[in-house]
Tab-separated table of C-alpha atoms in Angstrom:
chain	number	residue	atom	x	y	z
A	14	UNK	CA	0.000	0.000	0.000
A	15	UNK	CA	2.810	2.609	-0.122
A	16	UNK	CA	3.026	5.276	-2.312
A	17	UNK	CA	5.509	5.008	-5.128
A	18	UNK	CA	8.764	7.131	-4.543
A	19	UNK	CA	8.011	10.274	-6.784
A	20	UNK	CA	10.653	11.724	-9.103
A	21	UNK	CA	11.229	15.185	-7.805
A	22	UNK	CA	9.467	17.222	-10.519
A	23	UNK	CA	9.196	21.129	-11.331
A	24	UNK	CA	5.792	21.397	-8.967
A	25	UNK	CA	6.942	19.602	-7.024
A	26	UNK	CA	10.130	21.931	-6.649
A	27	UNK	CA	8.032	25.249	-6.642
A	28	UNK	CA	6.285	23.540	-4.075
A	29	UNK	CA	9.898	23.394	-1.606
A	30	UNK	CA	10.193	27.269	-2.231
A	31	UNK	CA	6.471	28.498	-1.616
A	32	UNK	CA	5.561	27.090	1.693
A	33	UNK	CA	2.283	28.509	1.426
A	34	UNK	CA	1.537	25.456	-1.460
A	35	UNK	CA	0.271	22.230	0.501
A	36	UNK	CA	1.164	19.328	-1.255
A	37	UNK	CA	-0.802	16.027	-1.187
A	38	UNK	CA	1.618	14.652	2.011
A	39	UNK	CA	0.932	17.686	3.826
A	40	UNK	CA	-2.714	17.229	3.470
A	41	UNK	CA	-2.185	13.759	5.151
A	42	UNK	CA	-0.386	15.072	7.870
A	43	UNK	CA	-2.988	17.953	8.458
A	44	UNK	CA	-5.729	15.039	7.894
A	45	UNK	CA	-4.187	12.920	10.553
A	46	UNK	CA	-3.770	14.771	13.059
A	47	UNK	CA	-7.671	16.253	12.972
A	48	UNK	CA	-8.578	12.418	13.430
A	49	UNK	CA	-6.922	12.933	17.110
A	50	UNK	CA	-8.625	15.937	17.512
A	51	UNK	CA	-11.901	15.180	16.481
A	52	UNK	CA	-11.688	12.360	18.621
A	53	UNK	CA	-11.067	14.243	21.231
A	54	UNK	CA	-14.240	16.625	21.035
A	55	UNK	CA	-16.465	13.354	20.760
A	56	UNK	CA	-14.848	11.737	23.395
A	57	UNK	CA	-14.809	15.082	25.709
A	58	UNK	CA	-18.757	15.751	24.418
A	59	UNK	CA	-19.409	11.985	25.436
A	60	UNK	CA	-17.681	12.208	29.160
A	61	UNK	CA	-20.052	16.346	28.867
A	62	UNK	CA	-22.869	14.480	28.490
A	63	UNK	CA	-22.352	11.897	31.463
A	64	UNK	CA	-21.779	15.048	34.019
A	65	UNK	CA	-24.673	16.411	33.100
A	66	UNK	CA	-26.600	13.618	33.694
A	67	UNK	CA	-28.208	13.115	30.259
A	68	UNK	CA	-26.979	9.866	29.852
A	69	UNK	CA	-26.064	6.959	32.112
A	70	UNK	CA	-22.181	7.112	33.259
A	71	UNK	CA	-21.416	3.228	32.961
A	72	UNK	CA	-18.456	4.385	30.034
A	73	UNK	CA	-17.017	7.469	32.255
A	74	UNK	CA	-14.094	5.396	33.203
A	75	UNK	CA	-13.269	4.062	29.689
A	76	UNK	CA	-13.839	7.299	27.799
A	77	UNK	CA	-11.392	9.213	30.315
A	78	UNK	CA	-8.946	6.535	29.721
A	79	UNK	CA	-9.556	6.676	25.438
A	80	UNK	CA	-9.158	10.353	25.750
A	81	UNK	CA	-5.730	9.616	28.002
A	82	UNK	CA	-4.713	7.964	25.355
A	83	UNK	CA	-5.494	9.886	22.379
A	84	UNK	CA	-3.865	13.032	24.263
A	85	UNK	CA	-0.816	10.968	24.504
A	86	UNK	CA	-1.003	10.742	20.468
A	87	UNK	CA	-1.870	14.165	19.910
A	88	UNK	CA	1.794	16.144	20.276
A	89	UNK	CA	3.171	12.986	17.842
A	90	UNK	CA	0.841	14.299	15.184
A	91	UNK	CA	1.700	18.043	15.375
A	92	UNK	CA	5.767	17.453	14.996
A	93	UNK	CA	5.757	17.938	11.376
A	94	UNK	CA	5.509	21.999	10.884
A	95	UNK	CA	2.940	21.825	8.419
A	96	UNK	CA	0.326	24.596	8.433
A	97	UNK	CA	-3.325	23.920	7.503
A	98	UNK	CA	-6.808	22.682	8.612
A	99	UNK	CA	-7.500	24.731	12.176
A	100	UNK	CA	-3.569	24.969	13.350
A	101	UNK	CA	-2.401	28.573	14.025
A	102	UNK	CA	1.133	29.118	12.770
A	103	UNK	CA	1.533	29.684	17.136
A	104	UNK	CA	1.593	25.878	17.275
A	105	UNK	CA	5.270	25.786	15.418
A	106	UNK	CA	6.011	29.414	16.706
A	107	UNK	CA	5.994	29.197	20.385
A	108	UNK	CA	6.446	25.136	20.383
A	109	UNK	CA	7.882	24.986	23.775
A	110	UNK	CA	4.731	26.566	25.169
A	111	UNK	CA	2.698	24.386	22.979
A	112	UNK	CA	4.182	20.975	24.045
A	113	UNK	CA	4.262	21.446	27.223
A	114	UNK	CA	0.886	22.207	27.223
A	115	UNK	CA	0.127	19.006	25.385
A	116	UNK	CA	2.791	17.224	27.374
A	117	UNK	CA	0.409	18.467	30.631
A	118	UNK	CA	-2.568	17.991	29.022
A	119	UNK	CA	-1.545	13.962	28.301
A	120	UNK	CA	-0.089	13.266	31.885
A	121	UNK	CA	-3.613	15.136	33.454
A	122	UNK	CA	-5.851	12.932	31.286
A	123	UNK	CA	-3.969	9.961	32.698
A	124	UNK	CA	-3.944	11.140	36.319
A	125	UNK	CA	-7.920	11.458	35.893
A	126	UNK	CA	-7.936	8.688	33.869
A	127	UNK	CA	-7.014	6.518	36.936
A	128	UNK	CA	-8.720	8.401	39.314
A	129	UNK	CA	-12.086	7.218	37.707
A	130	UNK	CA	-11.544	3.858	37.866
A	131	UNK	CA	-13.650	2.313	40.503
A	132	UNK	CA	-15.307	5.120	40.818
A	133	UNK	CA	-19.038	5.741	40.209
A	134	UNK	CA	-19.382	8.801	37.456
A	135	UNK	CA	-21.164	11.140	39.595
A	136	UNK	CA	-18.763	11.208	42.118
A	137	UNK	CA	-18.178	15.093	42.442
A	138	UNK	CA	-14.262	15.132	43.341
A	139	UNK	CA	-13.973	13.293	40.139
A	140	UNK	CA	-16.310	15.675	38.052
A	141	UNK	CA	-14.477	18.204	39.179
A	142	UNK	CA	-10.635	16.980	38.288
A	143	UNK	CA	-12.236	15.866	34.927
A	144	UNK	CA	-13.312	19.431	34.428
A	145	UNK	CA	-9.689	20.638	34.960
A	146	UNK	CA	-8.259	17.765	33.089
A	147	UNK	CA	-10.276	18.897	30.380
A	148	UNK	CA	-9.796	22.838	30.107
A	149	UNK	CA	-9.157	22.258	26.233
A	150	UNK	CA	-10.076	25.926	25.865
A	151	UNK	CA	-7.158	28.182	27.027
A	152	UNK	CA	-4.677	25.969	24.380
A	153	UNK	CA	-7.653	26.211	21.568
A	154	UNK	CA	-8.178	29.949	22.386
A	155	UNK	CA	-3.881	30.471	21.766
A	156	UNK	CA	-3.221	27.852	19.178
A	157	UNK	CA	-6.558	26.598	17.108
A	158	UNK	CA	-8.408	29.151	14.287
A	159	UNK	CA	-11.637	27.106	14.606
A	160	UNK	CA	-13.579	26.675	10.898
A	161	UNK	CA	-17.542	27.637	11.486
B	57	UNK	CA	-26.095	19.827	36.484
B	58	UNK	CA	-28.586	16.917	36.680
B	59	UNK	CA	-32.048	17.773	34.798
B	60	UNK	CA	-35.100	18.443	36.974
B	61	UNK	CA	-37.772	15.257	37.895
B	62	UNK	CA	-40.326	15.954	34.815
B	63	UNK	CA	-43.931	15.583	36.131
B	64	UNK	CA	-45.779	12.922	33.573
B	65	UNK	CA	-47.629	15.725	31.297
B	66	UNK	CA	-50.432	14.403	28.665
B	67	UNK	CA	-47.501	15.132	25.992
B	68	UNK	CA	-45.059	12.919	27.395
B	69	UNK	CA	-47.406	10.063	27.649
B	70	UNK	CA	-48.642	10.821	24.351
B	71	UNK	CA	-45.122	10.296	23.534
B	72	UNK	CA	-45.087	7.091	25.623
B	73	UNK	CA	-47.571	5.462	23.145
B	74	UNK	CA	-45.833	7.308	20.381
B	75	UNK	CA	-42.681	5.540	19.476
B	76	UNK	CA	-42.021	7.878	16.802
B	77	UNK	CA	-41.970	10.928	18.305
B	78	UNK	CA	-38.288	11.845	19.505
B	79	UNK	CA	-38.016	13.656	22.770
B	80	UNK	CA	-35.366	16.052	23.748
B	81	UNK	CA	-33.632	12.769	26.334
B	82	UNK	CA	-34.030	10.355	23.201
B	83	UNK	CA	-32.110	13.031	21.376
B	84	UNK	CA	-29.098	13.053	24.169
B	85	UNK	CA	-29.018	9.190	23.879
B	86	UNK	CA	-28.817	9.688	19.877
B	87	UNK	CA	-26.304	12.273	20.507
B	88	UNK	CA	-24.329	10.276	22.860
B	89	UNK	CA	-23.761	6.826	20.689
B	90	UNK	CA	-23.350	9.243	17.618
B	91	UNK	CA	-19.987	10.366	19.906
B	92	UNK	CA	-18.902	7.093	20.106
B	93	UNK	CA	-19.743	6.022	16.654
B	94	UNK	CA	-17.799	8.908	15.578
B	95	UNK	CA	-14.630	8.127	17.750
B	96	UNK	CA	-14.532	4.680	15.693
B	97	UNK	CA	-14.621	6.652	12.606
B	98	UNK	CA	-12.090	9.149	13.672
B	99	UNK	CA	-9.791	6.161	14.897
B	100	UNK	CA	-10.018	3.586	12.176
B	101	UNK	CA	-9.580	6.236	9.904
B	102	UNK	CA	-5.639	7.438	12.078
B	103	UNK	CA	-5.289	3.527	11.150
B	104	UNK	CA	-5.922	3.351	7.744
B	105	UNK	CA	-3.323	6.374	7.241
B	106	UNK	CA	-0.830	4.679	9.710
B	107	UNK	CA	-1.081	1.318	7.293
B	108	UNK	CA	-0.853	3.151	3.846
B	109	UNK	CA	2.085	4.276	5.415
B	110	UNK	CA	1.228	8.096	4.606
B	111	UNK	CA	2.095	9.389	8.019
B	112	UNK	CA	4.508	7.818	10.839
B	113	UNK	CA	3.657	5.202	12.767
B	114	UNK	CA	4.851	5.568	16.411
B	115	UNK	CA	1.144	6.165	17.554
B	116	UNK	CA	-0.304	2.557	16.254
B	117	UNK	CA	-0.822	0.645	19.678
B	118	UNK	CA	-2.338	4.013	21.278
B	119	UNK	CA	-4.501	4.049	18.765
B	120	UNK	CA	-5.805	1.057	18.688
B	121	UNK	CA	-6.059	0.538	22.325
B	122	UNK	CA	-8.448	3.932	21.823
B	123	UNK	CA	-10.119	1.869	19.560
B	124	UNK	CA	-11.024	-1.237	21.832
B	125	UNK	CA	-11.570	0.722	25.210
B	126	UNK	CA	-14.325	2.873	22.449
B	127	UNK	CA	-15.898	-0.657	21.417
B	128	UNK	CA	-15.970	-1.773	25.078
B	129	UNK	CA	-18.414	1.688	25.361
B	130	UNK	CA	-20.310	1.008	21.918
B	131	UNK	CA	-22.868	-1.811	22.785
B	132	UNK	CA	-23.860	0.494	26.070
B	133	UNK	CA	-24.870	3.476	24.312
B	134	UNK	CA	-27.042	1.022	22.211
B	135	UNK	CA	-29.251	-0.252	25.145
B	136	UNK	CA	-31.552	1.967	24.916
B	137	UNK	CA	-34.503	1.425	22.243
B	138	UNK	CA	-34.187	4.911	20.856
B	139	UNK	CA	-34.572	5.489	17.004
B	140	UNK	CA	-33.048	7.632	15.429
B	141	UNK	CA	-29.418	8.646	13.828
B	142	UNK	CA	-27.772	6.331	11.389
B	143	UNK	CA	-29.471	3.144	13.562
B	144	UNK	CA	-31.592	1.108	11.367
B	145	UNK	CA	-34.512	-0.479	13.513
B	146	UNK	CA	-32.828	-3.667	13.297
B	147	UNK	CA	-30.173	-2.749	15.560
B	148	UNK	CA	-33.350	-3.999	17.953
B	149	UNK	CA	-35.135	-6.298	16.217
B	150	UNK	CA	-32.485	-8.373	16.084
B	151	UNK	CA	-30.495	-7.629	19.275
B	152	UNK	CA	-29.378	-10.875	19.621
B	153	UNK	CA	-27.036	-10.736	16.518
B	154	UNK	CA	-26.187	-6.832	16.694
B	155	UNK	CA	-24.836	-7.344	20.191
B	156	UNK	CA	-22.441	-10.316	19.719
B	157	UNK	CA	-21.304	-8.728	16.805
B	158	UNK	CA	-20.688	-5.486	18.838
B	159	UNK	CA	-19.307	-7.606	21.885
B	160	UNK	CA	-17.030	-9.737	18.901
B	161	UNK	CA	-15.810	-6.156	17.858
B	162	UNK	CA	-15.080	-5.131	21.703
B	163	UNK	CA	-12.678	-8.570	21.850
B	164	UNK	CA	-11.499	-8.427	18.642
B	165	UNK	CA	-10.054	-4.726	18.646
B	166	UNK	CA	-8.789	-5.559	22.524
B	167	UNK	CA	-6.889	-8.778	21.064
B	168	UNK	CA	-5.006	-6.513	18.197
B	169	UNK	CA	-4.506	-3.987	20.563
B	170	UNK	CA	-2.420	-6.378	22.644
B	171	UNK	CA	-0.631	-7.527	19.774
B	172	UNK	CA	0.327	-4.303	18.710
B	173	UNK	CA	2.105	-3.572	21.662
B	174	UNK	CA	5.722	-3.007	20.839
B	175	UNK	CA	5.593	-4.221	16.858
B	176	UNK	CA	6.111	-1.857	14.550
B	177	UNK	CA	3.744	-0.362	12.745
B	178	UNK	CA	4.523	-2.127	9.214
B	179	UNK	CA	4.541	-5.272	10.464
B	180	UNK	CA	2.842	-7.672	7.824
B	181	UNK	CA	0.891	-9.344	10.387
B	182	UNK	CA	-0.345	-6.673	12.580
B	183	UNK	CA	-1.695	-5.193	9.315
B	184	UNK	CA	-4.077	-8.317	8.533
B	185	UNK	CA	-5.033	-9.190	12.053
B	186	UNK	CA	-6.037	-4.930	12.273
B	187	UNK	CA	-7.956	-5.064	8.902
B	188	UNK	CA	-9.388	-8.062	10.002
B	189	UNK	CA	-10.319	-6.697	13.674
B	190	UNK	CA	-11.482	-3.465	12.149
B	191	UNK	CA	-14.222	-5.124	9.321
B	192	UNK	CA	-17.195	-2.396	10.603
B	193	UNK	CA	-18.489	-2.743	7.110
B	194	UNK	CA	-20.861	-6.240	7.645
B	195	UNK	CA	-22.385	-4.750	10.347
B	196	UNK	CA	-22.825	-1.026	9.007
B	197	UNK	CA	-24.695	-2.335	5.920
B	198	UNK	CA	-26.850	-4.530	7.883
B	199	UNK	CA	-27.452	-1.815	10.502
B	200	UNK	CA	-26.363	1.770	9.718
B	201	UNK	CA	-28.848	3.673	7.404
B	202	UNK	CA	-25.620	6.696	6.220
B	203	UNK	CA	-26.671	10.089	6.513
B	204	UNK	CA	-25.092	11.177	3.260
């Protein structure tokens, strides 16, 4: 299944000097790493939903730890400096701020990850660390231009 | 957070005898399998780039350990009756089937999520048994109606 090794050719070279052309990879990388994201926002609605009672919390342990997991993906898929899809040029700009906030963000899920296990969903200590576990909006607000 | 004790009114038990009609707590239970749905989307798809080797695989295992803790939630947000989304009616009609298939999925996923620990992500075998584990399309046709 692997792409065939392409012959460097004129677009493709125009595309080296004008960083502002994506080229097919970068779409995949762009693509890829919006598959973490957007699993993130389901998985964050789907734990939303349990603390507000709306639906029954029997997952609450198991989506904390998929989102634990998924955070722990998410810096990974943001190494390559491509711009595109809802990425301010921030992310590659002020990196060290930005992955350490992802670093934090990972190690937090897992902390309240664990802390759930065991533990019934409406338990309000643990609604209240997977509230600050999950303060996605302070990075978004710095480092995501969201499309409406 | 949790939503006030609704008194029984003559609409509600209108909608009691009136499977069709979709109140606002059938559309949170929609909502909330539609999350997890979704995460399965967003996941296999991280997978199928990881495989057609268009982006790096270092996050395989997380991935796909994501992937089987999200099954393990799936059948769950199914108990409810509740029509509606991309759920054929036969999700209930034939519960029997749709929940070992969903409970199949659950082991199936967990087993190549265990074998993906510590192989890389091009490894021949890993590849089959995840295209194997992740076959969603038998049960989508015989269950999801896609929202184009």
């Amino acid at each position: 299944m692997k792409r065939k090794i392409k012959i460097i050719s004129p677009i493709a070279l125009a595309a080296i000097f004008l960083p502002a052309v994506v080229s097919a990879d970068d779409q995949d990388i762009v693509e890829y790493r919006e598959h973490i994201m957007k699993t993130l926002d389901e998985q964050s609605a789907a734990v939303g939903m349990i603390l507000s009672t709306v639906v029954p919390g029997d997952n609450m342990a198991a989506h904390l730890q998929a989102i634990a997991l998924t955070a722990q993906t998410a810096l990974k898929s943001f190494e390559p400096k491509v711009l595109g899809g809802e990425a301010r040029p921030e992310v590659w700009n002020n990196w060290a701020d930005f992955s350490k906030r992802m670093n934090d963000f990972a190690k937090n899920t897992a902390l309240v990850a664990a802390q759930a296990k065991g533990k019934r969903s409406d338990d309000p200590e643990l609604g209240e660390a997977v509230v600050d576990a999950l303060s996605c909006k302070s990075c978004h607000d710095a480092y995501r231009k969201e499309k409406k």
